[in-house]
Short mmCIF file of C-alpha atoms in Angstrom, two decimals:
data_model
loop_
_atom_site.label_atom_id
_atom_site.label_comp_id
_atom_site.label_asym_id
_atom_site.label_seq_id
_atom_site.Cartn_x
_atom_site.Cartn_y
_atom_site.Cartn_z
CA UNK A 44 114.01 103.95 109.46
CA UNK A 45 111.62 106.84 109.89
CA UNK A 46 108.47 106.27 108.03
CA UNK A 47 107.05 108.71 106.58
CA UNK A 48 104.10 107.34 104.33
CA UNK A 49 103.55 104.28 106.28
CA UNK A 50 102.65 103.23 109.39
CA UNK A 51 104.46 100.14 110.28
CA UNK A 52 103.59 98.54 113.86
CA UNK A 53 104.12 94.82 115.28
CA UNK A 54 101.95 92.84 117.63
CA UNK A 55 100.75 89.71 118.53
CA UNK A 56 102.84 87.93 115.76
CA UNK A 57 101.32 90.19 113.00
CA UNK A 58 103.02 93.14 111.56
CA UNK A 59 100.81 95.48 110.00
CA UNK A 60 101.98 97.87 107.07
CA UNK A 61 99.40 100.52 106.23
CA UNK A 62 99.96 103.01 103.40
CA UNK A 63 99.55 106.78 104.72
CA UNK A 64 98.77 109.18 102.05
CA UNK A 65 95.12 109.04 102.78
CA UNK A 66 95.41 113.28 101.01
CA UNK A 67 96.41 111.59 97.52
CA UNK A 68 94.76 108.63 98.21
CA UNK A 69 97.47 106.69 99.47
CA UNK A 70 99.15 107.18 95.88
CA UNK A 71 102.74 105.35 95.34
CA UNK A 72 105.50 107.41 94.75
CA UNK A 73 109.22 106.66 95.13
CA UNK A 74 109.75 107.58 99.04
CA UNK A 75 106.54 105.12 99.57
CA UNK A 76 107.94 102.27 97.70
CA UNK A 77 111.01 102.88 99.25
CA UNK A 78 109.31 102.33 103.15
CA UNK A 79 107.58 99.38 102.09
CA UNK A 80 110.92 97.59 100.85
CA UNK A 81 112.22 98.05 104.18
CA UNK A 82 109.70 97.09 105.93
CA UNK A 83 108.87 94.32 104.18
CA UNK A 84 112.92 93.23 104.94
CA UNK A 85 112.32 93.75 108.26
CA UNK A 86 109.54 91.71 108.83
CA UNK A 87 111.05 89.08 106.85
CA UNK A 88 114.08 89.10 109.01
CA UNK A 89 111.66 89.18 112.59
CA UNK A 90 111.49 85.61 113.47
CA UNK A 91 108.28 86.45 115.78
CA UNK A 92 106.41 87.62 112.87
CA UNK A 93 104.59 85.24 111.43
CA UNK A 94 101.80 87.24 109.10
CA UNK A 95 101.85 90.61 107.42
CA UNK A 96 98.24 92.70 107.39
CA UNK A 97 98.59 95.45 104.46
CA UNK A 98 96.06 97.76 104.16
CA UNK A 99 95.79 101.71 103.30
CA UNK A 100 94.85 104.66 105.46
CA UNK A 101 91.42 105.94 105.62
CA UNK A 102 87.85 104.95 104.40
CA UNK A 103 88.37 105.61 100.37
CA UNK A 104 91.25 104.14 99.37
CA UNK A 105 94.08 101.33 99.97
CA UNK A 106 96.52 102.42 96.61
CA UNK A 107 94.94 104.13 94.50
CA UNK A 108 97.98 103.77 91.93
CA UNK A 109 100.88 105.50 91.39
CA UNK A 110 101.38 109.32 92.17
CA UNK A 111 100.97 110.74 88.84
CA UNK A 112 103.04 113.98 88.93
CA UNK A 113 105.93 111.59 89.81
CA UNK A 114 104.85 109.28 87.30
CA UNK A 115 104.40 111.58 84.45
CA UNK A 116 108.18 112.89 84.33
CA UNK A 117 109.82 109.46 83.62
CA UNK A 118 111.87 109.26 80.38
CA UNK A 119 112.52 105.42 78.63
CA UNK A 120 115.47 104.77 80.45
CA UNK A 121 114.14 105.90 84.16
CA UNK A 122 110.55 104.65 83.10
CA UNK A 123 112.00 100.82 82.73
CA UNK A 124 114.01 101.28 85.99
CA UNK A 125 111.08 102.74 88.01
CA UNK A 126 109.62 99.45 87.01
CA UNK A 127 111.86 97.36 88.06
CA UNK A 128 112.04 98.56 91.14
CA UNK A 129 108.72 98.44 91.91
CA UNK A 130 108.53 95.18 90.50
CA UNK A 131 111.48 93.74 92.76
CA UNK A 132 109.55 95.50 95.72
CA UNK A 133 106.22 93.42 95.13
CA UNK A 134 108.39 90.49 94.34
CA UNK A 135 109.55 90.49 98.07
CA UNK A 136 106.17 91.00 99.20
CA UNK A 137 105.21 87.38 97.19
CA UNK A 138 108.46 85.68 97.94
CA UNK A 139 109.16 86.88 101.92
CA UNK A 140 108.02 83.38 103.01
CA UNK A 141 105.43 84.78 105.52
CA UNK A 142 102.04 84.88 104.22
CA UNK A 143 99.96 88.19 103.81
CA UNK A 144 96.58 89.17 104.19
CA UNK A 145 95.54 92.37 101.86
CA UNK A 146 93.16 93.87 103.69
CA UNK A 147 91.61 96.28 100.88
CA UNK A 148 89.38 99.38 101.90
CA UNK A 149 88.63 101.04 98.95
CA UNK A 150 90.31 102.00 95.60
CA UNK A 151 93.27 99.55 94.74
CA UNK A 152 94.15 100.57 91.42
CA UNK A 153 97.30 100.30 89.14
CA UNK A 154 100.34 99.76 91.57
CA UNK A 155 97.50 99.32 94.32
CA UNK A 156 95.97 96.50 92.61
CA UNK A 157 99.05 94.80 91.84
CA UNK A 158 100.28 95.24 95.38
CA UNK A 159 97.07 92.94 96.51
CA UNK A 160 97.35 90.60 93.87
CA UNK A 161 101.08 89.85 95.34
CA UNK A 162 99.32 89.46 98.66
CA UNK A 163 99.30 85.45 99.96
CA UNK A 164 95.25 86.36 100.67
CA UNK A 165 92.59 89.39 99.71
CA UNK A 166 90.02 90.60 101.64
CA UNK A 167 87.85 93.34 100.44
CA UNK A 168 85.11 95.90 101.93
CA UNK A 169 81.94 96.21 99.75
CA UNK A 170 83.27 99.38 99.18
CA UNK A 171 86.23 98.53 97.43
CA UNK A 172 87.15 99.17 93.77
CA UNK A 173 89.82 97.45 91.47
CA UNK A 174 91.51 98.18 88.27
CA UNK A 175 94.23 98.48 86.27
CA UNK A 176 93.87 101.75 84.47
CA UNK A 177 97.24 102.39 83.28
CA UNK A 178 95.70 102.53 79.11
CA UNK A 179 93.73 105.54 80.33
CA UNK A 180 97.41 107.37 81.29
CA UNK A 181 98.80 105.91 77.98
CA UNK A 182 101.31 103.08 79.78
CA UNK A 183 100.46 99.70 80.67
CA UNK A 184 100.43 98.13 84.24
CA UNK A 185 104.42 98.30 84.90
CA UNK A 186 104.63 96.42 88.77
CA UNK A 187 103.46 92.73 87.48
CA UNK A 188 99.41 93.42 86.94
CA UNK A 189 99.89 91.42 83.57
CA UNK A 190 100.98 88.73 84.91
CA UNK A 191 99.36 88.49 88.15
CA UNK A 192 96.09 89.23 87.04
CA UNK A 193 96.47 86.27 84.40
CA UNK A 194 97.67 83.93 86.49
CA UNK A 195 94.88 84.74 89.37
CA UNK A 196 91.89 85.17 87.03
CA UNK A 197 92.83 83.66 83.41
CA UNK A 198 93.74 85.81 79.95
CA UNK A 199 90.08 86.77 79.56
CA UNK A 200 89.61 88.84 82.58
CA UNK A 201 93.10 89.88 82.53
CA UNK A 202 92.98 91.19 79.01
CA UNK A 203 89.44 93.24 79.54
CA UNK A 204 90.97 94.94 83.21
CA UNK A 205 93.50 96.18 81.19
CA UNK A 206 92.32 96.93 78.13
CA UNK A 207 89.31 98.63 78.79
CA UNK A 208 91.09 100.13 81.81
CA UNK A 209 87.57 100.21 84.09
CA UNK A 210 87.14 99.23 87.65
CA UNK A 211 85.42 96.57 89.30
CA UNK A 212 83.60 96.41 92.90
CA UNK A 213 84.32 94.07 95.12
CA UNK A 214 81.46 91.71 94.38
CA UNK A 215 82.71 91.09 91.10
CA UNK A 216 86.34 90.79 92.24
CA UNK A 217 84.81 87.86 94.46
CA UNK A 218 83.21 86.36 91.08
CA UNK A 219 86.00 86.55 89.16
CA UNK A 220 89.23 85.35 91.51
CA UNK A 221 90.38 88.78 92.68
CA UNK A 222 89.58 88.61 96.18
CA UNK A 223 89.13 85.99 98.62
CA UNK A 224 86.03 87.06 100.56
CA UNK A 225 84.07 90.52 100.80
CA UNK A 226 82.96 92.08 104.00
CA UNK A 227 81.11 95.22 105.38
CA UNK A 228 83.70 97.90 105.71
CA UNK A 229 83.76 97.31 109.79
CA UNK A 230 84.22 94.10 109.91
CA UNK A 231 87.43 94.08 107.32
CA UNK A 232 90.52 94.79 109.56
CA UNK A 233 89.07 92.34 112.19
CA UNK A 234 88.63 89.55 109.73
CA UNK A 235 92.07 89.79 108.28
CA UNK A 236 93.31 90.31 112.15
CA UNK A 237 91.03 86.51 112.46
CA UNK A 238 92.69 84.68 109.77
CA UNK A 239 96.03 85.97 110.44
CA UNK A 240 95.72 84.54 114.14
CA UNK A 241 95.02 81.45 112.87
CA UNK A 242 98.03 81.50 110.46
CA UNK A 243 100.16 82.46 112.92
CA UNK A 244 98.93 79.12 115.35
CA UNK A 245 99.98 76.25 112.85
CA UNK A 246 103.89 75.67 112.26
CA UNK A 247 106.23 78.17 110.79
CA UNK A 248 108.08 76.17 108.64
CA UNK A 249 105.26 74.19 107.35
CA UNK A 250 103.29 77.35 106.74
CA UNK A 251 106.69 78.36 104.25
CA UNK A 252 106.93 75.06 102.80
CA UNK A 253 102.89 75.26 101.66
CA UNK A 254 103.76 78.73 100.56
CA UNK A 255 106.39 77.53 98.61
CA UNK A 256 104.99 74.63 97.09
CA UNK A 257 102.09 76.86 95.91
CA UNK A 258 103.82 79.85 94.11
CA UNK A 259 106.70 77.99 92.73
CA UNK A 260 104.60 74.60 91.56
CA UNK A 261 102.01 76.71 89.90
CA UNK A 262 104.83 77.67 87.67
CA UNK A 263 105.93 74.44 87.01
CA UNK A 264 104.29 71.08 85.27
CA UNK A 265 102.06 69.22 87.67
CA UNK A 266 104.84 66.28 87.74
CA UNK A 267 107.48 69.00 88.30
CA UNK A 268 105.22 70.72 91.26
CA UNK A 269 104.19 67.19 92.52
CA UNK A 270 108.31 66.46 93.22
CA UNK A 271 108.82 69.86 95.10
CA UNK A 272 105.52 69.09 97.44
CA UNK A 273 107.60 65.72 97.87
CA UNK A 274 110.31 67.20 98.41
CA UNK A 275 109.04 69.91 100.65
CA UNK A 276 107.11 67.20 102.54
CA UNK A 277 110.07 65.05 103.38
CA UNK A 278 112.08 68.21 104.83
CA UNK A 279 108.79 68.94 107.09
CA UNK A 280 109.01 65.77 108.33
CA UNK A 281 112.60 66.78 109.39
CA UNK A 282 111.58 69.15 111.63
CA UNK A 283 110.83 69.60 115.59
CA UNK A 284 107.63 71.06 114.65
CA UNK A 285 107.02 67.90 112.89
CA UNK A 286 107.43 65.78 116.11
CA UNK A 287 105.71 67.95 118.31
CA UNK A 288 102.22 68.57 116.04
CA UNK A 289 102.07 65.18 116.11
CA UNK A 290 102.97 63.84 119.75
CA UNK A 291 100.35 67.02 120.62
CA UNK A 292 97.70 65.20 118.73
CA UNK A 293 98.12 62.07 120.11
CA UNK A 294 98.46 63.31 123.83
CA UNK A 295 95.64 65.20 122.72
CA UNK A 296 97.11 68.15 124.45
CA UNK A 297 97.53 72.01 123.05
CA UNK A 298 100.44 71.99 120.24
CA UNK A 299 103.73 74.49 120.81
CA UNK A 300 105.50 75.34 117.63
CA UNK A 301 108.59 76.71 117.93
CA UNK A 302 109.30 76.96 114.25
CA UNK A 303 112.58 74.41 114.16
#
């Protein structure tokens, strides 16, 4: 596929999907939403990607929300469909099985917003600015921002992001649960480039398993989450990775995971 609002590049184990409208700043339309689907499949399907970086062209903005000419011609019926569609594309991103690192470097608002909040891991410049605006455009977050954001940061700070439809900076993203860790604008790509190279050195399959146990037993009663880390657990310990993490530590030589 020819991509023509992101730029989509693989090395070292990482691939790196950056959102290219840095004129509109980097606002989601269809076509964009569209290239990020299939990207995201494709990494998902590269066995030699281990880690996804996502992250937005330019100094002011990752997503700065949805492209609003497009936005403000949907009808009831295509409104609910464009929805879903952009829900089942952020649903991929959270459910791919490789972790990702949302490297955000500026405005993430709206779809932007709830883009990082599917993200495995945020990172955020001091720069950065987060919302979900959608009340001041008369429509409410439609690609999961109220459930994300009450799941990452409680009903409180979900219901005053959305109601009052302001933005936050990055410092009180960090207070709040939004973001992992803030950083001088510089120093953002090569900390997400940091983390994801030591994501990419532990096991595969234990890396999914973790994954896994985390977004589907925070869904479930502790009892019900502490059988699927069981469970999850005893399949790890099926594994070649399994045997060779832990002969490695005992020989007390370097570990190679071949994700089996």
């Amino acid at each position: 596929m020819a991509y023509e609002n992101l730029l989509y590049e693989k090395r070292d184990g990482i691939a790196f999907v950056t959102f290219n409208r840095p004129k509109v700043l980097n606002a989601l339309n269809r076509k964009t939403m569209e290239e990020l689907q299939h990207a995201l499949l494709d990494a998902q399907g590269d066995e030699a990607i281990r880690v996804l970086i996502v992250t937005g062209a330019g100094e002011k903005s990752f997503v700065a929300g949805a492209d609003i000419g497009e936005l403000s011609q949907q009808t009831p019926v295509n409104g609910k469909e464009f929805s879903l569609f952009g829900q089942s594309v952020i649903h991929l991103l959270e459910t791919m099985g490789k972790p990702s690192i949302c490297a955000i470097n500026g405005f993430a608002l709206g779809g932007g917003c709830e883009i990082a909040m599917a993200c495995t891991i945020r990172m955020a410049s001091k720069t950065a600015k987060l919302g979900q605006p959608e009340v001041k455009l008369g429509i409410i977050p439609g690609y999961g921002g109220t459930q994300r954001l009450a799941r990452l940061c409680g009903k409180g700070v979900a219901h005053e992001l959305c109601l009052a439809g302001e933005m936050i900076g990055a410092e009180e993203a960090l207070r709040v649960g939004l973001v992992n860790h803030v950083f001088e604008p510089l120093d953002l790509l090569p900390a997400a480039e940091t983390l994801a190279k030591k994501i990419v050195a532990n096991a595969p399959v234990a890396v999914k398993y973790t994954m896994e146990a985390i977004e589907r037993g925070i869904e479930m009663p502790q009892e019900q989450g502490l059988f699927l880390e069981a469970t999850l657990f005893g399949l790890a310990c099926a594994t070649e990775d399994m045997r060779e993490g832990t002969k490695a530590f005992l020989e007390k030589r370097k570990v190679e995971f071949r994700g089996r």
